[in-house]
PDB file of C-alpha atoms in Angstrom:
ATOM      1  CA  UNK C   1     107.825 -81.206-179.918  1.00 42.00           C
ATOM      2  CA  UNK C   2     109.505 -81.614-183.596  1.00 42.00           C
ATOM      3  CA  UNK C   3     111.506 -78.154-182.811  1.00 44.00           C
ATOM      4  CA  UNK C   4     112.465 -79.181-179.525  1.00 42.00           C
ATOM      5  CA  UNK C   5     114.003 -82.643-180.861  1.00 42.00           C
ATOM      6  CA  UNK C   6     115.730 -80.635-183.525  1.00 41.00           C
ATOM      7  CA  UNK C   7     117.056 -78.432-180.820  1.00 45.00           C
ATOM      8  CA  UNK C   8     118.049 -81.466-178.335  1.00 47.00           C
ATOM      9  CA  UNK C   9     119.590 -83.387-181.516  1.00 47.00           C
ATOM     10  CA  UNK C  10     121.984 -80.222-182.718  1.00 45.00           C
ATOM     11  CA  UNK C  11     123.094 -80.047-178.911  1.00 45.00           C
ATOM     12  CA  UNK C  12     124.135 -83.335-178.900  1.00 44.00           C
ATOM     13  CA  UNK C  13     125.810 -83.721-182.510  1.00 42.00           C
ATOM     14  CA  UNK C  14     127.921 -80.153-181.482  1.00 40.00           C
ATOM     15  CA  UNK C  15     129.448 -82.071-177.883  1.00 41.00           C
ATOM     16  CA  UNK C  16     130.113 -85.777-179.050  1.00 40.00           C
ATOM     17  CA  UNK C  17     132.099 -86.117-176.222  1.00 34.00           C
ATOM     18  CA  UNK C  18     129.724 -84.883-173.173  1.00 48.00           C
ATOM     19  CA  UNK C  19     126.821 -87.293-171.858  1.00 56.00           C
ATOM     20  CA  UNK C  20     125.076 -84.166-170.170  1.00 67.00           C
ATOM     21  CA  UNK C  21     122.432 -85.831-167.603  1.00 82.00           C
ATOM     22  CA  UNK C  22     120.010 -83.149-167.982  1.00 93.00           C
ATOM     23  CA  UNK C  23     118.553 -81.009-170.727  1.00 95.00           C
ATOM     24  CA  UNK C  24     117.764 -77.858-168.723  1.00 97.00           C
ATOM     25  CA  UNK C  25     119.000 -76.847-165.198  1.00 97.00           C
ATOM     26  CA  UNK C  26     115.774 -74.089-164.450  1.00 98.00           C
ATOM     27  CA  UNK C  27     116.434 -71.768-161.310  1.00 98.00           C
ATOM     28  CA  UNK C  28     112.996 -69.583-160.811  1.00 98.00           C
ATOM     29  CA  UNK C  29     113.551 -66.274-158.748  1.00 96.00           C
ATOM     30  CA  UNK C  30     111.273 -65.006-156.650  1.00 94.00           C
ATOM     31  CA  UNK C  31     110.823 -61.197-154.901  1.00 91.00           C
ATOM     32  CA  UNK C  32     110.221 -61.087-151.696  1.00 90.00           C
ATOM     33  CA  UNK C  33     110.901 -57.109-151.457  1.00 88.00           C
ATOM     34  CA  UNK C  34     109.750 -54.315-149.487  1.00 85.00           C
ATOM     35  CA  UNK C  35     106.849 -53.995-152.311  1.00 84.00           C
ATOM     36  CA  UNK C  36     105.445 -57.285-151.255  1.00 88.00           C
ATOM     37  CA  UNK C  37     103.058 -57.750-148.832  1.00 88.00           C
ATOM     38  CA  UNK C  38     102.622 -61.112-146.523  1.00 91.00           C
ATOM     39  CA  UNK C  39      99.625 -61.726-148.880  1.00 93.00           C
ATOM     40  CA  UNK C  40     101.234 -61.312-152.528  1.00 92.00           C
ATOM     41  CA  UNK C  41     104.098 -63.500-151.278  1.00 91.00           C
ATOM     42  CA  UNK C  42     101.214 -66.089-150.242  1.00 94.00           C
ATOM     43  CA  UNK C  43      99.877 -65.583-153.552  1.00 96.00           C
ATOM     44  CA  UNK C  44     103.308 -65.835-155.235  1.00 94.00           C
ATOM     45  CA  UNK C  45     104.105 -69.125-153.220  1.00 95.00           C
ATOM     46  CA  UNK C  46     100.894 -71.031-153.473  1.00 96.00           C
ATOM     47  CA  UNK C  47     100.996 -69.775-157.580  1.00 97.00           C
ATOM     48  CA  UNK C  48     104.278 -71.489-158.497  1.00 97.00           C
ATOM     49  CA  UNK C  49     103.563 -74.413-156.728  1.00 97.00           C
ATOM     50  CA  UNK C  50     100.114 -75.023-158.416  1.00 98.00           C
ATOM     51  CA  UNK C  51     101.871 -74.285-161.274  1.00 98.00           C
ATOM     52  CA  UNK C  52     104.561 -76.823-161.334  1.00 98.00           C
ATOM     53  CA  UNK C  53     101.677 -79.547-161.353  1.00 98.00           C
ATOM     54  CA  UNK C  54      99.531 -77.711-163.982  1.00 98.00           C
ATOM     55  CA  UNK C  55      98.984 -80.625-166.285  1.00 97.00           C
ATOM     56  CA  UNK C  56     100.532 -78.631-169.258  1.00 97.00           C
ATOM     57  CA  UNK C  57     103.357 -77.988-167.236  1.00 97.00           C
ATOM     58  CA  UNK C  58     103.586 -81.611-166.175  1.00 97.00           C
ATOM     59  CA  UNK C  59     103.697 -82.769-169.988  1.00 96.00           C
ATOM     60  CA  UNK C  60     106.264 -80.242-170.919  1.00 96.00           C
ATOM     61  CA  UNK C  61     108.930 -81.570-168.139  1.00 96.00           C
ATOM     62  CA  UNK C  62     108.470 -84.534-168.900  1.00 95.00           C
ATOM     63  CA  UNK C  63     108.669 -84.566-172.898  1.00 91.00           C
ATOM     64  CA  UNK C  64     111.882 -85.483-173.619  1.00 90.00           C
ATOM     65  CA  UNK C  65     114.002 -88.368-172.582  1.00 91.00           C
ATOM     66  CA  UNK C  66     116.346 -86.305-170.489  1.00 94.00           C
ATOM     67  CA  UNK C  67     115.223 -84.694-167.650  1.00 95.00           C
ATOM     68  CA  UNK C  68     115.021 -80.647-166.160  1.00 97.00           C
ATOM     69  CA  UNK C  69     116.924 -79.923-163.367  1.00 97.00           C
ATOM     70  CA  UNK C  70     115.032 -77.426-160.845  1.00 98.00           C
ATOM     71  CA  UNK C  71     115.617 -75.042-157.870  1.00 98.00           C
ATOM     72  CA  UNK C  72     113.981 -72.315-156.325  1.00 98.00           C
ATOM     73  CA  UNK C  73     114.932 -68.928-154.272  1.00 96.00           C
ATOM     74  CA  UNK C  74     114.034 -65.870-153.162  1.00 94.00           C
ATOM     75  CA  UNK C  75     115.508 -62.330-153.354  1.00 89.00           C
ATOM     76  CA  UNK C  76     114.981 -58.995-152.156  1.00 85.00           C
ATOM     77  CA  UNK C  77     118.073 -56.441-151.258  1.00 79.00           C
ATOM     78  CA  UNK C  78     122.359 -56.839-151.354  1.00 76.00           C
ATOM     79  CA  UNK C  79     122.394 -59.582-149.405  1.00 79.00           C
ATOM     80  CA  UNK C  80     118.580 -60.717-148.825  1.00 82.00           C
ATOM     81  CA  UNK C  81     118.626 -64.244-150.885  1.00 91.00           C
ATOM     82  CA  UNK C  82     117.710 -67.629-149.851  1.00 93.00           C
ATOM     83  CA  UNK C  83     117.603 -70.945-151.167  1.00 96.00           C
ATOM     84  CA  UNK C  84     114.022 -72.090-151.026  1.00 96.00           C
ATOM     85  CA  UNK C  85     114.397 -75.708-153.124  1.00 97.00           C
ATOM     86  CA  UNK C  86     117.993 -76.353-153.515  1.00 97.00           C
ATOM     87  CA  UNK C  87     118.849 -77.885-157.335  1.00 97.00           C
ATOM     88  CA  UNK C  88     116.908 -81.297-157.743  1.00 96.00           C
ATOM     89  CA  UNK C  89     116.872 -83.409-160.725  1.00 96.00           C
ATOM     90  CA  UNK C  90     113.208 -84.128-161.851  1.00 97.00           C
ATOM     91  CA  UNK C  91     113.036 -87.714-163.041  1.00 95.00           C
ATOM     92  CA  UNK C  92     109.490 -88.853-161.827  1.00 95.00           C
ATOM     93  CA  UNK C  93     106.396 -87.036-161.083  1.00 95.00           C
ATOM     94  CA  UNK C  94     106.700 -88.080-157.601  1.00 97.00           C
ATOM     95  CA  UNK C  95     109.848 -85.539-157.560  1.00 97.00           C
ATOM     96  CA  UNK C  96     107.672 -82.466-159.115  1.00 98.00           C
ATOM     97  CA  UNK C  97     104.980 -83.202-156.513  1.00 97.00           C
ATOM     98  CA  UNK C  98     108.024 -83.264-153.951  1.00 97.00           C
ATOM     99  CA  UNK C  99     109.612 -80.085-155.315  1.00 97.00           C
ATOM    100  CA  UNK C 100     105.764 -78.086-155.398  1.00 98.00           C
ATOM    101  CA  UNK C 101     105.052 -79.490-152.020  1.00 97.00           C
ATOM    102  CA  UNK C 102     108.996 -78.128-150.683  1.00 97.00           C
ATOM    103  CA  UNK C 103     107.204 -74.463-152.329  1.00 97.00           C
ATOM    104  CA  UNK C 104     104.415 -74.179-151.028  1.00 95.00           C
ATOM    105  CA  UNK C 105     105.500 -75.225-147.517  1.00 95.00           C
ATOM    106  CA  UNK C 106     108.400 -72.805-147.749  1.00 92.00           C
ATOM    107  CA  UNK C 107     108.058 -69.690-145.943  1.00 86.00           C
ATOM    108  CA  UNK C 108     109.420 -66.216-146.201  1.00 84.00           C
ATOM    109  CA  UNK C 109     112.497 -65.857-144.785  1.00 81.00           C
ATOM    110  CA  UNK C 110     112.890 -62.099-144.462  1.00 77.00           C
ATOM    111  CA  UNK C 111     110.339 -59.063-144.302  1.00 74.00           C
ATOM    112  CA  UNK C 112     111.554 -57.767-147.399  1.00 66.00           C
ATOM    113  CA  UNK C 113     113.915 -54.753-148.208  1.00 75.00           C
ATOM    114  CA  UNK C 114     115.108 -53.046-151.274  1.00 84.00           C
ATOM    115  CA  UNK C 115     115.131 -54.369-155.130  1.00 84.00           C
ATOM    116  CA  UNK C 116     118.635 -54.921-156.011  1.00 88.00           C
ATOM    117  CA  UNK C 117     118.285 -57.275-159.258  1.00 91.00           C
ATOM    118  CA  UNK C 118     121.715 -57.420-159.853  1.00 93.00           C
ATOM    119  CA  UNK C 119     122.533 -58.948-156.877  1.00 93.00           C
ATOM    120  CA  UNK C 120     119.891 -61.494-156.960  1.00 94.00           C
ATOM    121  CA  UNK C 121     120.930 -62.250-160.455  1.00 96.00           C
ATOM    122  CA  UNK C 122     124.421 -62.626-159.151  1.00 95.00           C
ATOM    123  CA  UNK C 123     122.958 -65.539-156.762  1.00 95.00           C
ATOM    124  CA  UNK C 124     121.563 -66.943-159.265  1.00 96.00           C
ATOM    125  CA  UNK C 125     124.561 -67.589-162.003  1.00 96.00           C
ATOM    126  CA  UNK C 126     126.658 -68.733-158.238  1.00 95.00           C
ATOM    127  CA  UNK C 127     123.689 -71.256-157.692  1.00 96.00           C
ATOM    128  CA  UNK C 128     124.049 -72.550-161.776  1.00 96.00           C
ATOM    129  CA  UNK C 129     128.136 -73.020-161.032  1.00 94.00           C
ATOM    130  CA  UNK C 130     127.019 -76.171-158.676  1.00 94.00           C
ATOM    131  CA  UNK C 131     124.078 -77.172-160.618  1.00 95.00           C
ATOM    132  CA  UNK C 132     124.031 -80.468-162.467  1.00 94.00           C
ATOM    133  CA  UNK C 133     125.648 -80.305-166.057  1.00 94.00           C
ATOM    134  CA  UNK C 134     122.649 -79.926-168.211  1.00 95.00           C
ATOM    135  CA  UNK C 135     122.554 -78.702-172.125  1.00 95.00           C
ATOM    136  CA  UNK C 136     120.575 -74.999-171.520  1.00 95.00           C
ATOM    137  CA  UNK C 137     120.851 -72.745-168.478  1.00 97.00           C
ATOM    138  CA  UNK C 138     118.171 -70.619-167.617  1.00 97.00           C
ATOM    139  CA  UNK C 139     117.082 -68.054-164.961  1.00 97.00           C
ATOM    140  CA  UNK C 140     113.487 -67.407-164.368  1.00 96.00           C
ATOM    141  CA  UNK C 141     113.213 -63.778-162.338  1.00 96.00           C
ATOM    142  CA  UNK C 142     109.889 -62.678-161.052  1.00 94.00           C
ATOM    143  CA  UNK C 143     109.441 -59.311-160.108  1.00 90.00           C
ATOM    144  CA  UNK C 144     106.756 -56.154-159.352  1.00 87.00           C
ATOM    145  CA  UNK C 145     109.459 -53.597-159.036  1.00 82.00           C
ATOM    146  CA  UNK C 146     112.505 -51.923-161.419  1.00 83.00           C
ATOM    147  CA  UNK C 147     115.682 -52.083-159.246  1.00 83.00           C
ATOM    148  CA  UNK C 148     116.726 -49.271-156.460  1.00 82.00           C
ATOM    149  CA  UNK C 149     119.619 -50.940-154.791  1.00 80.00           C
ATOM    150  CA  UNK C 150     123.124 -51.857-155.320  1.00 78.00           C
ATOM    151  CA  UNK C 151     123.723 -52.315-159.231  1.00 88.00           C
ATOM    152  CA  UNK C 152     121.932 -53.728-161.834  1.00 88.00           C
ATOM    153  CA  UNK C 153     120.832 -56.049-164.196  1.00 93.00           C
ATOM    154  CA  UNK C 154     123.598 -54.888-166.503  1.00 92.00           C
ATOM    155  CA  UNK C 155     125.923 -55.010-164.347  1.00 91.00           C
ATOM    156  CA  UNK C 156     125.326 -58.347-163.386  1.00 93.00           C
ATOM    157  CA  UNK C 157     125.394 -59.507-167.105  1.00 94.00           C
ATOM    158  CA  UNK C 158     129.293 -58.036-167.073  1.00 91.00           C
ATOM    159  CA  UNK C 159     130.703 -61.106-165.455  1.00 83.00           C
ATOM    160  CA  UNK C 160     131.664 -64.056-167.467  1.00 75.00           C
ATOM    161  CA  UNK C 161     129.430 -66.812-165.605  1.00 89.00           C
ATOM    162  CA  UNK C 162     126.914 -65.190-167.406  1.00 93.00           C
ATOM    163  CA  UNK C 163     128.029 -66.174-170.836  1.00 90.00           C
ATOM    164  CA  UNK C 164     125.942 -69.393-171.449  1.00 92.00           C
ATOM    165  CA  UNK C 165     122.862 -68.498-168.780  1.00 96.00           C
ATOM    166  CA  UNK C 166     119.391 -67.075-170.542  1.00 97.00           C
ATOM    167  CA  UNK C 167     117.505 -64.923-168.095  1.00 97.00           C
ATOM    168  CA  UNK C 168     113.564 -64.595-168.622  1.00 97.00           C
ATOM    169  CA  UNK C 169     111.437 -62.224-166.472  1.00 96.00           C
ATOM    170  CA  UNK C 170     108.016 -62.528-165.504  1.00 96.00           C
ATOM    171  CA  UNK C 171     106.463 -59.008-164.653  1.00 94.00           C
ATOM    172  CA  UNK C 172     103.821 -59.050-161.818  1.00 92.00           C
ATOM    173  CA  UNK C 173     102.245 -55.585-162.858  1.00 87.00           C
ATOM    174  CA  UNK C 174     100.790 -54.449-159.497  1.00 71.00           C
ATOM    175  CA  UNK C 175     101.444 -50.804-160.336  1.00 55.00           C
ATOM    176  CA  UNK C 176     101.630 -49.961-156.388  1.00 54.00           C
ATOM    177  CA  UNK C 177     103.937 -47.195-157.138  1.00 50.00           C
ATOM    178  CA  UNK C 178     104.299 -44.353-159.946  1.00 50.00           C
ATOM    179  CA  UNK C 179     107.871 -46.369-160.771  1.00 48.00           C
ATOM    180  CA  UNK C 180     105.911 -49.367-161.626  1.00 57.00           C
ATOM    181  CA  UNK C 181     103.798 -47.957-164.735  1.00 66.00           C
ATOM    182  CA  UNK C 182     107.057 -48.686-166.759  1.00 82.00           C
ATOM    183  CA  UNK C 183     107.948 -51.883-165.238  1.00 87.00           C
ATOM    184  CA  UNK C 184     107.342 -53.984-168.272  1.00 91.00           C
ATOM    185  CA  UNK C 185     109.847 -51.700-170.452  1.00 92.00           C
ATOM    186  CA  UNK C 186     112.226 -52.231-167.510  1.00 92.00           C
ATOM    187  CA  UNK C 187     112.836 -55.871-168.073  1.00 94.00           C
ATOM    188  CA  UNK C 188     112.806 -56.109-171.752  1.00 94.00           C
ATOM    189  CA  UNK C 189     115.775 -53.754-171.737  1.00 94.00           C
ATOM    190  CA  UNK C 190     117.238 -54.691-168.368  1.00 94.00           C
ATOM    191  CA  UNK C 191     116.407 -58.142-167.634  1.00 96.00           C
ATOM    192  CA  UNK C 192     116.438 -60.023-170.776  1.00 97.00           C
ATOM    193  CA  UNK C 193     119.510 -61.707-171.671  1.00 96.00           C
ATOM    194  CA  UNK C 194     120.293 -64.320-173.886  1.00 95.00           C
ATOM    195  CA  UNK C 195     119.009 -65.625-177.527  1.00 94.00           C
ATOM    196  CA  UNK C 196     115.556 -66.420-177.541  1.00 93.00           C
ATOM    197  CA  UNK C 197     114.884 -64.305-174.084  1.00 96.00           C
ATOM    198  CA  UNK C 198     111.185 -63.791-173.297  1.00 96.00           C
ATOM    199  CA  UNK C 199     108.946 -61.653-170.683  1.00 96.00           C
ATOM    200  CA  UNK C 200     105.596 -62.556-169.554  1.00 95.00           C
ATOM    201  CA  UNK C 201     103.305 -60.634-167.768  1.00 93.00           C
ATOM    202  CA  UNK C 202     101.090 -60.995-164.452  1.00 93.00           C
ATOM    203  CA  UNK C 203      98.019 -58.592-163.721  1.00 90.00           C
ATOM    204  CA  UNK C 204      98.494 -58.734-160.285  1.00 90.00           C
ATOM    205  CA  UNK C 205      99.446 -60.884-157.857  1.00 92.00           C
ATOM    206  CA  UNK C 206      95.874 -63.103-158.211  1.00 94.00           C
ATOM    207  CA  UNK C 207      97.090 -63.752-162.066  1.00 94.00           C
ATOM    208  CA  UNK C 208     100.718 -65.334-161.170  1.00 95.00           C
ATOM    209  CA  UNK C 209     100.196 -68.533-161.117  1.00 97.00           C
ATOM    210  CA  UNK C 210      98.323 -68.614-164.746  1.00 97.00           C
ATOM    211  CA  UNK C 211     101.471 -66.611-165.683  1.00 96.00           C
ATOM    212  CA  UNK C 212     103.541 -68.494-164.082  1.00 97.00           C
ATOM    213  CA  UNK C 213     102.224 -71.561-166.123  1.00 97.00           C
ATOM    214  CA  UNK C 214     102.571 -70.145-169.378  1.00 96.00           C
ATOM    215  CA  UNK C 215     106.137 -69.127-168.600  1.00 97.00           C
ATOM    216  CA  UNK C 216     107.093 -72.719-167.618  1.00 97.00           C
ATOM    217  CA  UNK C 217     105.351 -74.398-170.222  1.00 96.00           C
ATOM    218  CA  UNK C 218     107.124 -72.539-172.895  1.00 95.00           C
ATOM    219  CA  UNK C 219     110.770 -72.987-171.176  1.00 95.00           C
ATOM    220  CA  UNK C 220     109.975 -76.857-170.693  1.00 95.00           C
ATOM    221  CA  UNK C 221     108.662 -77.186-174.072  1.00 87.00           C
ATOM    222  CA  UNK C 222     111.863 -75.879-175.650  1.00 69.00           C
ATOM    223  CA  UNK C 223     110.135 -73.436-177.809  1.00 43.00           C
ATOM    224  CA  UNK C 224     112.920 -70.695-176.402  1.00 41.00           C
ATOM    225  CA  UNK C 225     116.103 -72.275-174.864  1.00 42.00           C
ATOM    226  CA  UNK C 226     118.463 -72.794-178.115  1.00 42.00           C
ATOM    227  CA  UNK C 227     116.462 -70.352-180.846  1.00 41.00           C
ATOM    228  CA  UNK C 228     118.683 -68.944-182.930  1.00 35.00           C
ATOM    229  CA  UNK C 229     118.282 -64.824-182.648  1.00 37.00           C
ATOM    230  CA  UNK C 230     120.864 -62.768-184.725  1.00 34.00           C
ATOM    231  CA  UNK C 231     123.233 -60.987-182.342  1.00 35.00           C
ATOM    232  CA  UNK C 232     125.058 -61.262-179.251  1.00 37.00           C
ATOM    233  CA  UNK C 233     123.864 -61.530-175.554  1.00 38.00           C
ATOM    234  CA  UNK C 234     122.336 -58.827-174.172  1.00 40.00           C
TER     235      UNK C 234
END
């Protein structure tokens, strides 16, 4: 809590000028490929959901003064991405219990295709140009596959609304396919980008949501968005 006031206090004294009206605008990513059957995606849906109420998770939105700013899609292929919870400012716990009930009422809007991570993270930085101004950007992409369609993560990175966004991974290490046994190298040299860029790791579909709770916790909690690493972005 200490480190995150530090953090939230050095923001502010650097931009005088700019009353930002949120501290974090969070946009989680979720695959809905080819790779993912009708019952993972249940698992995936119902997981982040729970999540987002977890009581740790609860404190950590809610421990600073200014609030997180949250939305939610899916991905899959080129042109396979869809807006699940569209960007919504969480003020109250009445709007995280609106934003987990909007998950886990959502349902899958295509059967699932190819793994083209560069295009979803392309929707992604598009979705953070009409987000609410908020100190940190981050992307949150959850995956059980490396990419095999269109370009990559990379590539992606290349394009300047890029230059202030932190992408964190979460790994859901199925190991369905041969490819998969070195997913978790995959992201850490593909899919992390930004200082203080971290993976976590699912064992399976059944262990998402307690992944996904750690992952949230620590991007709420500041212990990541604004560490000072040595280096530019990835």
């Amino acid at each position: 809590m200490i480190r995150w006031l530090i953090t939230l206090g050095l923001a502010l004294m650097a931009s005088p000028l700019r009353a930002e009206p949120c501290r974090l605008a969070l946009v989680l990513a979720m695959d809905i490929s080819a790779s993912v059957d009708e019952a993972e995606d249940a698992l995936q849906r119902q997981g982040l959901a729970s999540a987002l109420l977890a009581p740790e998770v609860v404190e950590a939105f809610f421990s600073s003064p200014l609030p997180v700013a949250l939305a939610v899609y899916e991905w899959s292929g080129r042109t396979t991405q869809s807006i699940i919870l569209d960007w919504t400012l969480i003020e109250t716990q009445a709007d995280l219990l609106s934003a987990s009930s909007t998950v886990q009422r959502s349902a899958r809007s295509h059967q699932g295709s190819a793994t083209s991570m560069g295009h979803a993270l392309t929707f992604g930085a598009a979705m953070m140009q009409r987000a609410p101004s908020c100190l940190f950007q981050v992307i949150d992409l959850s995956g059980d596959g490396s990419n095999n369609d269109g370009y990559g993560p990379h590539r992606a990175y290349e394009r300047a609304a890029f230059a202030n966004i932190v992408v964190n991974g979460l790994v859901i290490n199925a190991a369905d396919f041969e490819g998969e046994l070195f997913l978790i190298p995959f992201f850490e040299n593909n899919v992390l980008h930004g200082p203080g860029a971290f993976l976590e790791i699912a064992q399976g579909f059944e262990d998402f949501e307690r992944a996904m709770r750690r992952k949230l916790e620590r991007e709420l909690s500041g212990q990541q968005i604004g560490a000072v690493q040595e280096g530019e972005f990835r």
